[in-house]
Amino acid sequence: MRRRVIAVHSAAVVMLAGVLTAIPVTANAGAGQQDGTSSAGAAGSALKWKDCGTENYPELQCATLRVPLDHSRPGGKKISIALSRIEHTASKSQGPLLVNPGGPGGSGLSLAGFVAGSLPKKVAAQYDVIGFDPRGVGKSEPALDCKPGYFDPVRPDSVPRSAKDERANVKRAKGFADACGKKHGKLLQHIDTVSAAEDMELVRRALGSKKINYFGYSYGTYLGAVYAKLHPERIRRAVLDSVVDPDGVWYDNNLAQDHAFDARHKAFAAWVAEHDGTYGLGTDPAAVEKTWYKMRDAVRKEPAGGKVGPAELEDTFLPGGYFNGYWPDLAAAFAAFVNDDDPEPLAEAYDAFAAIDAGGDNGYSVYTGVQCRDASWPRDWGTWRRDMAEAHAKSPFMTWNNAWYNAPCAFWPVDSLKAPEVSNKKLPPVLLFQATEDAATPYGGGVSMHRKLRGSSLVVEEGGGNHGITLSGSECLDGHLSEYLATGKVPKGKGSGDADAVCAALPDPEPVSPEAAESAVPTPYGPESAGGLRSGDRSGAELHGLVGFRK
């Protein structure tokens, strides 16, 4: 949900006056087609596809679609939505499969290549896998970038030690909101989930398809649920992986993340303690966690490599809450700092996992734009202070970091909307995936969405803590996904409680010594680099370089 980039970034970990109503869209495109398939009619010809292949995804094609900035004024100002495609190769197509990596603010262009290349060939061949950059994101125009360099190090300590410290961070957050209003003005009134969902409806029409299939991760689950609420008759199949709690959009969901990410940080400390023979940080998880906070105090006094202060340290370790495949690299940097008094691996880990580039600036601008506009936030800073102090007392790992990440919403220059109710009785069976220990979208969100979407099926990864769990190496999870996309069949009633099916979690990664990690060649974070993973278990790393979490 949260774009760390997020979620995602932290996802993170990583996600309003008046009632929203669906804007009527003329929907006669594809009226005479077979269910879910495309035709080469006038609507389909609206898209001009061109080759735009990359090293990882050489078959990728790209196109651009013009859509109204304001869907209530279809004849008014237009903006562009960037699209990507991997064409079906089977003799019979099951239609378009729109994919979204979350965020909000995540670019979906490369995700189309990843999904098409990760599904079984016989399944992928039946779909035109369609990626897109939602409005304001990436190659869609105009792209938001409210305040370039906003996350440049070294930022103020996220945990306020005095009223002066708190005022400095409040001023910084308000400055971002003011800059966004000054730079993007009225555009911010139309950066929201409902507008993005209506863009998807115009994508469907442009593809010439009577219905769409949908596959969304993280915030993408909420986007898909909102689209389904607005256009239930246009959904053929839908997969929601790592599900946003639709009842917590967005302030409450971020508070829930604070506690869940603290639990994942404790799980990381326990894993490091389990591998004391490799990392030499002790065998007691509580003592390892205490040592981590001592490291945090040390970089507050002297930032590691001149750029990793407390806020940057939290940013660096937060991706480990999304994907435990990063734990070996993070633990190696941790051990080098503590045991060898060597800050360089920590600085390298920051560069690989947390440093924000122009794409990250864009993603964060859209993240704030969508979340601040989507639903109401407290405008009284005293409410934030009380809630964060209470949460921090229980869960200190990233409560205040998360607060400052979302704090521009307290000062956002446009009014908030009212989030739509996504309960739905008009859909075909929808397939949901949820890990029980997911931090960015805690487990309760999957259960809530399951209950709201009548006829849906929930597949649970028992004991799993990663965010984005399909196409990440689990044969059990991917088996349910492939069966559904191939046939529309969902598991029913074979699990326990709210689960219709249960899969065991993948094992935690094997440790990598600090010496081995140091000798590995660091790779920058990004979709073309296996998620910044330098060593250790690479299973799922490519996906986690694509899903929307804060980096």
Coordinates of C-alpha atoms in Angstrom, one line a residue:
M1 CA 0.0 0.0 0.0
R2 CA 2.5 2.5 1.2
R3 CA 5.0 3.3 -1.5
R4 CA 8.5 2.7 0.0
V5 CA 9.4 3.4 -2.9
I6 CA 5.2 1.0 0.3
A7 CA 5.6 1.1 -0.1
V8 CA 6.4 0.6 -2.2
H9 CA 7.7 2.3 -0.6
S10 CA 7.6 2.0 3.1
A11 CA 5.5 -0.4 2.0
A12 CA 4.6 0.7 3.2
V13 CA 4.9 -0.9 4.4
V14 CA 4.1 0.6 2.7
M15 CA -1.8 4.3 0.6
L16 CA -13.0 14.4 1.5
A17 CA -16.1 16.4 1.3
G18 CA -19.1 15.0 -0.6
V19 CA -20.1 11.6 -1.8
L20 CA -18.4 10.0 -4.7
T21 CA -20.6 8.7 -7.5
A22 CA -19.7 6.8 -10.6
I23 CA -19.3 9.0 -13.6
P24 CA -21.3 7.5 -16.4
V25 CA -19.1 6.3 -19.3
T26 CA -20.6 5.3 -22.6
A27 CA -19.9 1.6 -22.7
N28 CA -20.9 0.4 -26.2
A29 CA -17.4 -0.7 -27.2
G30 CA -17.2 -4.4 -27.8
A31 CA -20.9 -4.9 -27.4
G32 CA -21.0 -7.7 -29.9
Q33 CA -17.9 -9.6 -28.7
Q34 CA -17.4 -12.8 -26.9
D35 CA -17.0 -12.5 -23.1
G36 CA -13.7 -10.9 -22.3
T37 CA -12.2 -11.0 -25.8
S38 CA -11.0 -8.1 -27.9
S39 CA -11.9 -7.1 -31.4
A40 CA -10.2 -5.0 -34.0
G41 CA -13.0 -2.4 -34.0
A42 CA -12.8 1.3 -33.8
A43 CA -12.2 1.4 -30.1
G44 CA -9.2 -1.0 -30.4
S45 CA -7.7 1.1 -33.1
A46 CA -7.5 4.1 -30.7
L47 CA -4.2 2.6 -29.4
K48 CA -1.1 2.7 -31.6
W49 CA 1.3 0.1 -30.2
K50 CA 5.1 0.4 -30.7
D51 CA 8.0 -1.7 -29.6
C52 CA 9.5 -0.6 -26.4
G53 CA 11.3 -3.8 -25.2
T54 CA 13.9 -3.7 -22.4
E55 CA 16.7 -6.2 -21.6
N56 CA 14.4 -8.0 -19.2
Y57 CA 11.2 -7.7 -21.2
P58 CA 12.2 -7.6 -24.9
E59 CA 8.6 -8.2 -26.2
L60 CA 7.1 -5.2 -24.5
Q61 CA 5.0 -2.8 -26.6
C62 CA 3.9 0.6 -25.5
A63 CA 1.0 3.0 -26.4
T64 CA -0.5 6.2 -25.0
L65 CA -4.2 6.9 -24.3
R66 CA -5.7 10.4 -23.9
V67 CA -8.3 10.7 -21.2
P68 CA -10.2 13.6 -19.6
L69 CA -8.5 15.2 -16.6
D70 CA -12.0 15.6 -15.1
H71 CA -14.2 12.6 -15.9
S72 CA -17.3 14.7 -15.2
R73 CA -16.2 16.9 -18.2
P74 CA -15.3 14.4 -20.9
G75 CA -14.9 17.2 -23.4
G76 CA -12.5 19.2 -21.3
K77 CA -8.7 19.1 -20.8
K78 CA -7.0 15.9 -21.6
I79 CA -4.0 14.1 -20.0
S80 CA -2.2 11.0 -21.2
I81 CA -1.9 7.5 -19.7
A82 CA 1.1 5.4 -20.7
L83 CA 0.3 1.7 -21.4
S84 CA 2.4 -1.4 -22.0
R85 CA 1.5 -4.8 -23.5
I86 CA 2.7 -8.3 -23.9
E87 CA 0.4 -9.8 -26.6
H88 CA -1.3 -13.2 -26.3
T89 CA 0.1 -15.9 -28.5
A90 CA -2.5 -18.6 -28.0
S91 CA -5.1 -19.2 -30.8
K92 CA -7.8 -18.1 -28.5
S93 CA -7.5 -15.1 -26.2
Q94 CA -9.1 -14.7 -22.7
G95 CA -8.9 -10.9 -23.2
P96 CA -6.8 -8.2 -21.5
L97 CA -5.2 -8.7 -18.1
L98 CA -4.6 -5.3 -16.6
V99 CA -1.9 -5.3 -13.9
N100 CA -1.0 -2.8 -11.2
P101 CA 2.0 -2.9 -8.8
G102 CA 0.5 -0.7 -6.1
G103 CA 1.8 2.4 -4.4
P104 CA -0.2 4.6 -5.0
G105 CA 2.5 6.0 -7.3
G106 CA 3.9 2.7 -8.7
S107 CA 4.7 2.4 -12.4
G108 CA 3.1 -0.6 -14.0
L109 CA 4.8 -0.6 -17.4
S110 CA 7.4 -3.2 -16.5
L111 CA 5.0 -5.3 -14.4
A112 CA 3.3 -6.4 -17.6
G113 CA 6.5 -8.1 -18.8
F114 CA 7.2 -9.6 -15.3
V115 CA 3.7 -11.1 -15.0
A116 CA 3.7 -12.4 -18.6
G117 CA 7.1 -14.0 -18.1
S118 CA 6.3 -15.4 -14.6
L119 CA 3.0 -17.1 -15.3
P120 CA 3.1 -20.6 -16.8
K121 CA 3.5 -20.2 -20.5
K122 CA 0.2 -21.8 -21.4
V123 CA -1.6 -19.4 -19.1
A124 CA 0.3 -16.3 -20.1
A125 CA -0.2 -17.1 -23.8
Q126 CA -4.0 -16.7 -23.4
Y127 CA -3.9 -13.0 -22.2
D128 CA -2.8 -9.6 -23.5
V129 CA -1.1 -8.5 -20.3
I130 CA -1.5 -4.7 -20.0
G131 CA 0.5 -2.5 -17.8
F132 CA -0.1 1.1 -17.2
D133 CA 1.2 4.2 -15.4
P134 CA -1.8 5.6 -13.5
R135 CA -2.4 9.3 -13.9
G136 CA 0.5 11.4 -12.7
V137 CA 2.9 8.5 -12.7
G138 CA 6.1 7.9 -14.7
K139 CA 5.5 8.2 -18.4
S140 CA 1.9 9.3 -18.1
E141 CA 1.6 13.1 -18.6
P142 CA 1.7 15.4 -16.8
A143 CA 3.8 13.6 -14.2
L144 CA 3.8 14.9 -10.7
D145 CA 7.0 16.0 -9.0
C146 CA 6.1 18.3 -6.2
K147 CA 9.5 18.9 -4.6
P148 CA 12.6 17.3 -6.1
G149 CA 15.1 16.1 -3.6
Y150 CA 12.7 16.1 -0.7
F151 CA 14.2 12.9 0.7
D152 CA 17.9 14.0 0.2
P153 CA 20.0 13.0 3.2
V154 CA 20.5 13.8 6.0
R155 CA 16.9 14.5 7.1
P156 CA 15.9 15.5 10.6
D157 CA 15.6 12.6 13.1
S158 CA 12.1 11.2 12.6
V159 CA 11.6 10.7 16.4
P160 CA 11.1 14.1 17.9
R161 CA 13.1 14.6 21.1
S162 CA 11.8 18.1 21.7
A163 CA 9.1 20.5 20.6
K164 CA 11.7 22.1 18.4
D165 CA 12.4 18.8 16.6
E166 CA 8.7 18.2 16.0
R167 CA 8.2 21.8 14.6
A168 CA 11.1 21.2 12.2
N169 CA 9.5 18.1 10.8
V170 CA 6.0 19.7 10.7
K171 CA 7.5 22.6 8.8
R172 CA 9.1 20.3 6.4
A173 CA 5.9 18.3 5.7
K174 CA 3.8 21.5 5.3
G175 CA 6.5 22.8 2.9
F176 CA 6.0 19.8 0.7
A177 CA 2.2 20.2 0.7
D178 CA 2.6 23.9 -0.1
A179 CA 5.0 23.2 -2.9
C180 CA 2.7 20.6 -4.4
G181 CA -0.2 23.1 -4.4
K182 CA 1.9 25.8 -5.9
K183 CA 3.4 23.6 -8.7
H184 CA 0.5 21.4 -9.6
G185 CA -2.5 23.5 -8.6
K186 CA -5.9 22.2 -9.9
L187 CA -4.3 19.0 -11.1
L188 CA -4.3 17.7 -7.5
Q189 CA -8.1 17.8 -7.5
H190 CA -8.0 14.9 -10.0
I191 CA -5.3 12.7 -8.5
D192 CA -7.3 10.1 -6.7
T193 CA -8.3 6.5 -6.9
V194 CA -11.7 7.0 -8.4
S195 CA -10.3 9.1 -11.3
A196 CA -7.6 6.4 -11.8
A197 CA -10.3 3.7 -11.9
E198 CA -12.3 5.7 -14.5
D199 CA -9.1 5.9 -16.6
M200 CA -9.1 2.1 -16.5
E201 CA -12.6 2.0 -17.9
L202 CA -11.4 4.1 -20.8
V203 CA -8.4 1.8 -21.3
R204 CA -10.9 -1.1 -21.5
R205 CA -12.9 0.8 -24.2
A206 CA -9.7 1.6 -26.1
L207 CA -8.7 -2.0 -26.1
G208 CA -12.1 -2.9 -27.6
S209 CA -12.9 -5.4 -24.9
K210 CA -16.3 -6.0 -23.4
K211 CA -14.7 -7.0 -20.1
I212 CA -11.3 -6.9 -18.4
N213 CA -9.3 -9.3 -16.2
Y214 CA -7.4 -7.6 -13.4
F215 CA -4.3 -8.5 -11.2
G216 CA -3.3 -6.0 -8.6
Y217 CA -0.8 -6.0 -5.8
S218 CA -1.0 -3.9 -2.6
Y219 CA -2.7 -0.5 -3.3
G220 CA -3.6 -2.1 -6.6
T221 CA -6.0 -4.3 -4.7
Y222 CA -7.9 -1.2 -3.6
L223 CA -7.8 0.3 -7.1
G224 CA -9.2 -2.9 -8.5
A225 CA -12.0 -3.0 -5.9
V226 CA -13.0 0.6 -6.6
Y227 CA -13.0 -0.1 -10.4
A228 CA -15.2 -3.2 -9.7
K229 CA -17.6 -1.1 -7.6
L230 CA -17.9 1.5 -10.4
H231 CA -18.1 -1.0 -13.2
P232 CA -19.0 -4.5 -11.9
E233 CA -20.3 -5.6 -15.2
R234 CA -16.9 -5.1 -16.8
I235 CA -15.0 -7.5 -14.5
R236 CA -14.4 -11.0 -15.9
R237 CA -11.7 -12.2 -13.4
A238 CA -9.8 -10.3 -10.7
V239 CA -6.8 -11.2 -8.5
L240 CA -6.0 -9.1 -5.4
D241 CA -2.7 -9.9 -3.8
S242 CA -1.8 -8.4 -0.4
V243 CA -5.0 -6.6 0.2
V244 CA -5.7 -3.1 1.5
D245 CA -8.2 -2.9 4.3
P246 CA -11.0 -0.9 2.6
D247 CA -12.3 0.3 6.0
G248 CA -9.1 2.0 7.0
V249 CA -8.4 4.2 4.0
W250 CA -6.0 5.8 4.7
Y251 CA -5.1 7.2 8.2
D252 CA -6.2 4.2 10.1
N253 CA -4.4 1.8 7.8
N254 CA -1.1 3.7 8.3
L255 CA -1.5 3.4 12.1
A256 CA -2.0 -0.4 11.6
Q257 CA 1.2 -0.5 9.6
D258 CA 3.2 1.0 12.4
H259 CA 2.5 -2.0 14.7
A260 CA 2.8 -4.6 11.9
F261 CA 6.2 -3.3 10.7
D262 CA 7.5 -3.3 14.3
A263 CA 6.6 -6.9 14.5
R264 CA 8.5 -7.6 11.2
H265 CA 11.5 -5.8 12.6
K266 CA 11.4 -8.0 15.6
A267 CA 11.2 -11.0 13.2
F268 CA 14.3 -9.7 11.5
A269 CA 16.1 -9.4 14.8
A270 CA 15.1 -13.0 15.7
W271 CA 16.5 -14.2 12.4
V272 CA 19.8 -12.4 13.0
A273 CA 19.9 -13.9 16.5
E274 CA 19.3 -17.4 15.0
H275 CA 22.3 -16.9 12.8
D276 CA 24.7 -15.5 15.4
G277 CA 27.4 -17.7 14.0
T278 CA 27.3 -15.6 10.9
Y279 CA 26.6 -12.1 12.2
G280 CA 28.0 -12.2 15.7
L281 CA 25.3 -10.0 17.1
G282 CA 24.1 -12.3 19.9
T283 CA 21.6 -15.1 20.3
D284 CA 18.9 -13.1 22.1
P285 CA 16.4 -11.4 19.7
A286 CA 15.6 -8.7 22.2
A287 CA 19.3 -7.9 22.7
V288 CA 19.8 -7.8 18.9
E289 CA 17.0 -5.4 18.5
K290 CA 18.4 -3.3 21.3
T291 CA 21.8 -3.2 19.5
W292 CA 20.0 -2.0 16.4
Y293 CA 18.6 1.0 18.3
K294 CA 22.1 1.7 19.6
M295 CA 23.2 1.8 16.0
R296 CA 20.4 4.3 15.4
D297 CA 21.6 6.5 18.2
A298 CA 25.2 6.3 16.8
V299 CA 24.2 7.4 13.3
R300 CA 22.2 10.3 14.8
K301 CA 25.4 11.6 16.3
E302 CA 27.5 10.8 13.1
P303 CA 25.6 9.8 10.0
A304 CA 27.1 6.7 8.4
G305 CA 29.0 7.6 5.2
G306 CA 27.8 11.2 5.8
K307 CA 24.3 10.3 4.6
V308 CA 22.7 7.7 6.8
G309 CA 21.1 9.3 9.8
P310 CA 18.2 7.8 11.9
A311 CA 15.5 8.5 9.3
E312 CA 17.7 7.1 6.5
L313 CA 18.5 4.1 8.6
E314 CA 14.8 3.4 9.1
D315 CA 14.3 3.8 5.3
T316 CA 17.1 1.3 4.7
F317 CA 15.8 -1.4 6.9
L318 CA 12.1 -0.9 6.1
P319 CA 12.2 -2.9 2.8
G320 CA 13.1 -5.9 5.0
G321 CA 9.6 -5.7 6.3
Y322 CA 8.3 -6.1 2.8
F323 CA 10.6 -8.9 1.7
N324 CA 12.7 -11.1 3.9
G325 CA 15.0 -11.9 0.9
Y326 CA 16.7 -8.6 1.8
W327 CA 17.6 -9.7 5.3
P328 CA 21.0 -11.2 4.5
D329 CA 22.2 -7.9 3.0
L330 CA 20.7 -5.8 5.8
A331 CA 22.1 -8.1 8.5
A332 CA 25.6 -8.0 6.9
A333 CA 25.6 -4.2 6.9
F334 CA 24.3 -4.1 10.5
A335 CA 27.1 -6.5 11.6
A336 CA 29.8 -4.6 9.8
F337 CA 28.8 -1.4 11.5
V338 CA 28.5 -2.9 15.0
N339 CA 31.4 -5.4 15.0
D340 CA 33.9 -3.8 12.7
D341 CA 33.0 -0.1 13.2
D342 CA 32.7 0.0 9.4
P343 CA 29.9 2.4 8.2
E344 CA 30.5 1.8 4.4
P345 CA 28.3 -1.3 4.0
L346 CA 25.5 0.6 5.7
A347 CA 25.9 3.5 3.3
E348 CA 25.9 1.0 0.4
A349 CA 22.7 -0.6 1.7
Y350 CA 21.1 2.8 1.8
D351 CA 22.0 3.4 -1.8
A352 CA 20.7 0.0 -2.8
F353 CA 17.4 0.0 -0.8
A354 CA 16.4 3.5 0.2
A355 CA 17.9 6.3 -1.9
I356 CA 15.3 8.2 -3.8
D357 CA 15.9 9.2 -7.4
A358 CA 13.6 11.2 -9.7
G359 CA 11.3 8.3 -10.2
G360 CA 11.0 8.1 -6.4
D361 CA 10.2 11.8 -6.2
N362 CA 7.5 11.3 -8.7
G363 CA 6.1 8.2 -6.9
Y364 CA 6.0 10.0 -3.6
S365 CA 4.2 13.0 -5.1
V366 CA 1.5 10.7 -6.5
Y367 CA 1.4 8.8 -3.3
T368 CA 0.6 11.9 -1.3
G369 CA -1.7 13.2 -4.0
V370 CA -3.9 10.1 -4.1
Q371 CA -3.9 9.3 -0.4
C372 CA -4.5 12.9 0.8
R373 CA -7.3 13.4 -1.8
D374 CA -8.9 10.0 -1.4
A375 CA -10.2 10.2 2.2
S376 CA -10.2 12.5 5.2
W377 CA -7.2 13.0 7.4
P378 CA -6.9 14.8 10.7
R379 CA -6.2 18.5 10.0
D380 CA -5.4 19.2 13.7
W381 CA -1.7 18.3 14.3
G382 CA -2.5 17.6 17.9
T383 CA -4.4 14.5 16.8
W384 CA -1.4 13.2 15.0
R385 CA 0.9 13.9 17.9
R386 CA -1.3 12.0 20.4
D387 CA -1.8 9.0 18.0
M388 CA 1.8 8.8 17.1
A389 CA 3.0 9.0 20.7
E390 CA 0.7 6.2 21.7
A391 CA 1.7 4.0 18.7
H392 CA 5.4 4.8 19.2
A393 CA 5.3 3.7 22.8
K394 CA 4.3 0.2 21.6
S395 CA 6.0 0.1 18.2
P396 CA 9.0 2.4 17.9
F397 CA 10.6 1.0 14.7
M398 CA 8.9 3.3 12.2
T399 CA 5.8 5.0 13.7
W400 CA 7.2 8.5 13.5
N401 CA 8.9 7.8 10.2
N402 CA 5.6 6.7 8.7
A403 CA 3.9 9.8 10.3
W404 CA 6.2 12.2 8.5
Y405 CA 5.8 10.3 5.3
N406 CA 2.1 10.9 5.4
A407 CA 2.1 14.2 7.3
P408 CA 1.6 16.4 4.2
C409 CA -2.0 15.2 4.2
A410 CA -2.5 17.3 7.4
F411 CA -1.8 20.4 5.2
W412 CA -2.9 19.3 1.8
P413 CA -4.0 22.2 -0.4
V414 CA -7.2 20.6 -1.8
D415 CA -10.1 19.1 0.1
S416 CA -10.4 15.4 0.6
L417 CA -13.1 13.2 -0.9
K418 CA -15.2 10.5 0.8
A419 CA -13.9 7.0 0.1
P420 CA -16.4 4.8 -1.7
E421 CA -17.8 1.7 -0.1
V422 CA -16.4 -1.2 -2.1
S423 CA -18.8 -4.0 -1.0
N424 CA -19.9 -5.8 -4.1
K425 CA -22.5 -8.5 -4.8
K426 CA -22.4 -8.3 -8.6
L427 CA -19.0 -9.8 -9.4
P428 CA -17.8 -13.2 -10.6
P429 CA -15.6 -15.0 -8.1
V430 CA -12.6 -12.9 -7.2
L431 CA -9.4 -14.5 -5.9
L432 CA -7.6 -12.9 -2.9
F433 CA -4.1 -13.7 -1.6
Q434 CA -2.9 -12.7 1.9
A435 CA 0.0 -13.5 4.1
T436 CA -0.8 -13.7 7.8
E437 CA 2.2 -11.6 8.9
D438 CA 2.2 -9.0 6.1
A439 CA 3.2 -5.6 7.5
A440 CA 2.3 -3.2 4.7
T441 CA -1.3 -4.6 4.3
P442 CA -2.0 -6.5 7.6
Y443 CA -4.0 -9.7 7.5
G444 CA -7.3 -8.2 8.6
G445 CA -7.5 -6.2 5.4
G446 CA -7.7 -9.5 3.3
V447 CA -10.4 -10.8 5.6
S448 CA -12.4 -7.6 5.3
M449 CA -12.2 -7.5 1.6
H450 CA -13.1 -11.2 1.3
R451 CA -16.3 -10.5 3.3
K452 CA -17.2 -7.5 1.2
L453 CA -16.8 -9.2 -2.2
R454 CA -19.5 -11.8 -2.2
G455 CA -18.4 -15.1 -3.8
S456 CA -14.7 -14.3 -3.4
S457 CA -12.1 -16.8 -2.3
L458 CA -9.2 -16.1 0.1
V459 CA -5.9 -18.0 -0.1
V460 CA -3.8 -17.5 3.0
E461 CA 0.0 -17.9 3.3
E462 CA 0.2 -19.1 6.9
G463 CA 3.2 -17.6 8.7
G464 CA 4.3 -15.6 5.7
G465 CA 5.5 -12.1 6.2
N466 CA 6.3 -10.9 2.7
H467 CA 4.2 -8.3 0.9
G468 CA 3.2 -9.5 -2.6
I469 CA 3.2 -13.3 -2.4
T470 CA 2.2 -14.7 -5.8
L471 CA 4.8 -15.1 -8.5
S472 CA 7.5 -15.1 -5.8
G473 CA 8.4 -18.8 -5.7
S474 CA 5.5 -20.5 -3.9
E475 CA 4.2 -23.4 -5.9
C476 CA 1.1 -23.6 -3.8
L477 CA 0.2 -20.0 -4.2
D478 CA 1.1 -19.9 -7.8
G479 CA -0.9 -23.0 -8.5
H480 CA -4.1 -21.4 -7.2
L481 CA -3.3 -18.3 -9.3
S482 CA -2.7 -20.2 -12.5
E483 CA -5.7 -22.4 -12.1
Y484 CA -7.9 -19.3 -11.7
L485 CA -6.5 -17.4 -14.6
A486 CA -6.7 -20.5 -16.8
T487 CA -10.2 -21.7 -15.8
G488 CA -11.9 -19.2 -13.5
K489 CA -12.0 -21.8 -10.7
V490 CA -11.4 -20.7 -7.1
P491 CA -10.8 -22.8 -4.0
K492 CA -13.8 -23.0 -1.7
G493 CA -13.9 -23.9 2.0
K494 CA -10.8 -26.0 2.2
G495 CA -9.0 -23.8 4.7
S496 CA -9.8 -22.8 8.2
G497 CA -11.6 -19.7 9.5
D498 CA -12.0 -17.2 6.7
A499 CA -9.5 -18.9 4.5
D500 CA -10.7 -21.0 1.5
A501 CA -7.2 -22.5 1.1
V502 CA -4.0 -22.3 3.0
C503 CA -0.4 -22.5 1.8
A504 CA 2.7 -22.8 4.0
A505 CA 5.1 -19.9 4.1
L506 CA 8.4 -20.2 2.2
P507 CA 11.4 -20.7 4.4
D508 CA 13.4 -17.7 5.6
P509 CA 16.6 -16.9 3.6
E510 CA 20.0 -18.4 4.3
P511 CA 22.5 -16.1 6.0
V512 CA 25.3 -14.4 4.0
S513 CA 28.4 -13.4 5.9
P514 CA 29.4 -9.8 6.0
E515 CA 32.6 -10.7 4.1
A516 CA 30.6 -12.4 1.3
A517 CA 28.2 -9.5 1.1
E518 CA 31.1 -7.0 0.9
S519 CA 32.6 -8.9 -2.0
A520 CA 29.4 -8.9 -3.9
V521 CA 28.8 -6.2 -6.4
P522 CA 26.1 -3.8 -5.2
T523 CA 23.2 -3.2 -7.6
P524 CA 21.0 -0.2 -7.6
Y525 CA 17.3 -0.6 -6.6
G526 CA 14.9 -0.8 -9.5
P527 CA 12.8 -3.2 -11.6
E528 CA 15.8 -4.0 -13.9
S529 CA 18.1 -4.9 -11.0
A530 CA 16.3 -7.7 -9.0
G531 CA 15.2 -5.2 -6.4
G532 CA 18.6 -4.1 -5.3
L533 CA 19.5 -7.5 -3.9
R534 CA 23.2 -7.9 -3.7
S535 CA 23.5 -11.4 -2.2
G536 CA 21.4 -14.0 -0.5
D537 CA 18.1 -15.5 -1.6
R538 CA 16.9 -13.8 -4.8
S539 CA 13.5 -15.6 -4.8
G540 CA 10.9 -12.9 -5.3
A541 CA 13.5 -10.1 -5.6
E542 CA 12.4 -9.2 -9.1
L543 CA 8.8 -8.8 -8.1
H544 CA 9.8 -6.7 -5.1
G545 CA 11.7 -4.4 -7.4
L546 CA 8.4 -3.7 -9.2
V547 CA 5.7 -3.6 -6.5
G548 CA 4.9 -0.2 -5.1
F549 CA 6.8 0.2 -1.9
R550 CA 8.7 3.2 -0.7
K551 CA 12.4 3.1 -1.6

